[in-house]
XYZ file of C-alpha atoms in Angstrom:
167
model
C 5.135 -6.485 -12.997
C 8.029 -5.288 -10.269
C 10.437 -6.875 -11.884
C 14.369 -5.845 -12.336
C 13.612 -5.750 -15.972
C 10.848 -3.580 -15.785
C 13.196 -0.822 -13.385
C 15.913 -1.520 -15.452
C 13.858 -0.544 -18.595
C 12.653 2.719 -16.970
C 15.714 3.758 -15.909
C 16.961 2.956 -19.826
C 13.895 5.293 -20.882
C 15.062 7.893 -18.711
C 12.255 8.022 -16.012
C 12.667 9.433 -12.783
C 9.598 7.898 -10.913
C 9.346 4.800 -10.720
C 6.108 2.944 -8.913
C 6.817 -0.560 -6.854
C 4.878 -2.849 -4.568
C 6.092 -3.770 -1.505
C 4.688 -6.764 0.930
C 5.918 -8.806 3.825
C 7.074 -11.819 4.029
C 5.502 -14.415 6.937
C 9.478 -13.679 8.188
C 9.159 -10.624 7.579
C 11.211 -9.684 4.369
C 9.925 -7.378 2.108
C 10.090 -8.387 -1.046
C 8.490 -6.187 -4.194
C 4.991 -7.576 -5.351
C 1.725 -6.587 -5.758
C 0.354 -9.458 -3.684
C 0.810 -13.039 -3.363
C -1.793 -14.173 -5.516
C -0.199 -12.257 -8.252
C 2.820 -13.787 -7.658
C 1.378 -17.103 -7.682
C -0.410 -16.326 -10.846
C 2.864 -14.752 -12.967
C 4.831 -18.224 -11.505
C 2.321 -20.517 -11.478
C 2.794 -21.902 -7.600
C 0.686 -22.637 -4.697
C 2.235 -21.353 -2.165
C 4.116 -18.549 -0.882
C 8.334 -19.076 -1.883
C 11.013 -18.908 1.189
C 13.226 -15.974 0.778
C 15.711 -17.958 -1.333
C 12.440 -19.243 -3.759
C 11.370 -16.038 -4.296
C 15.047 -14.735 -4.870
C 15.439 -17.114 -7.619
C 12.073 -16.979 -9.045
C 11.014 -15.943 -12.382
C 7.834 -14.069 -13.173
C 6.512 -15.339 -16.367
C 9.165 -17.545 -16.797
C 11.460 -14.479 -17.805
C 11.387 -11.601 -15.110
C 13.477 -11.721 -12.044
C 11.628 -10.811 -8.914
C 13.181 -7.646 -6.360
C 13.827 -8.173 -2.932
C 14.128 -4.527 -0.682
C 18.198 -4.980 -0.854
C 17.647 -4.714 -4.608
C 15.634 -1.633 -4.669
C 17.863 -0.173 -2.420
C 20.882 -1.234 -4.452
C 18.885 0.524 -7.245
C 18.095 3.499 -6.079
C 21.542 3.979 -4.373
C 23.319 3.286 -8.481
C 20.735 6.020 -9.865
C 20.586 9.361 -7.591
C 18.027 10.391 -9.866
C 15.494 7.878 -9.104
C 12.243 8.526 -6.992
C 10.035 5.466 -5.712
C 6.391 5.851 -5.489
C 4.753 3.210 -3.148
C 1.833 2.759 -1.879
C 1.424 -1.420 -0.606
C 2.844 -1.644 2.602
C 1.371 -1.133 5.596
C 4.591 -1.075 7.989
C 6.344 2.130 7.726
C 8.879 1.426 10.158
C 10.053 -1.802 8.204
C 10.389 0.058 5.386
C 12.119 3.294 6.450
C 14.970 0.705 8.576
C 15.076 -0.854 4.945
C 14.843 1.733 2.942
C 14.986 5.338 4.068
C 15.663 7.988 1.185
C 13.210 10.572 3.050
C 13.386 12.773 0.122
C 13.457 10.475 -2.633
C 10.380 8.421 -1.749
C 6.614 9.186 -2.093
C 4.531 7.059 -0.227
C 0.797 6.919 -1.730
C -1.749 6.859 1.666
C -5.614 6.650 2.388
C -6.359 8.059 5.674
C -5.412 11.211 7.060
C -4.104 9.034 10.331
C -1.865 6.991 7.726
C -0.582 10.282 5.837
C 0.146 11.802 9.382
C 2.481 8.886 10.309
C 4.018 8.575 7.277
C 5.064 12.449 8.083
C 6.042 11.532 11.526
C 8.135 8.651 10.112
C 10.344 11.265 8.173
C 9.411 10.585 5.031
C 9.327 14.234 3.299
C 6.561 13.288 0.217
C 2.992 11.142 1.477
C 0.593 11.425 -0.834
C -2.773 11.801 0.279
C -4.654 9.385 -2.521
C -8.543 11.442 -3.137
C -10.978 8.938 -3.799
C -13.421 10.940 -3.819
C -15.278 15.283 -3.910
C -15.043 14.945 -0.324
C -11.380 14.706 0.311
C -11.002 17.837 -1.274
C -11.888 20.245 2.272
C -9.679 17.581 4.231
C -6.479 18.644 1.894
C -7.131 22.720 2.652
C -8.345 21.929 5.916
C -5.005 19.799 6.770
C -2.737 21.448 4.130
C -1.714 18.393 2.095
C 0.346 19.490 -0.443
C 0.807 16.410 -2.849
C -2.315 14.338 -4.195
C -3.175 11.399 -6.164
C -5.771 11.110 -8.233
C -7.594 8.520 -10.586
C -7.529 9.440 -14.473
C -11.048 8.501 -14.416
C -11.708 11.531 -11.772
C -9.573 13.916 -13.676
C -11.562 13.457 -16.976
C -14.900 13.552 -14.894
C -14.244 17.097 -12.681
C -11.207 18.443 -14.805
C -12.346 21.819 -13.309
C -11.212 21.248 -10.124
C -8.265 19.096 -10.120
C -6.599 21.930 -12.434
C -8.206 24.442 -9.927
C -5.958 22.125 -7.166
C -2.985 22.147 -9.388
C -2.996 25.703 -9.620
C -3.563 26.452 -6.144
C -0.063 23.999 -5.658
């Protein structure tokens, strides 16, 4: 849900990794949501809300939305948390609003976005492996953190166990 309650539940359960999706509003404000379609579905609305409307919305009539300031405050209050995200295009906006270079893992989907994430100063970009053809690229470019679907791991357990063992 990308909701306050989801994050609080993770903290209460002593999770240290939390995953949130970010999207930009038309006014360039960053909020937590997977997509505007999902927000509309969870709130039964048909328009993209204003900043105030978004802040006052309830997802499924009970969960509170989060904006970038809320996330920053949560990270400041919980120094053990590491944020994982993949749903942001403009990393410079994310960096302006939420710069914790050692506490944010950004999943990237191309070598170009992996490099730009590093160049902006984030310490832990993660390269999304979507096929076995990505494996040579990982070694060639000395990529140290990857993400991969559970389906792929189950299909090729030896390959991913070897990758893990090689760090």
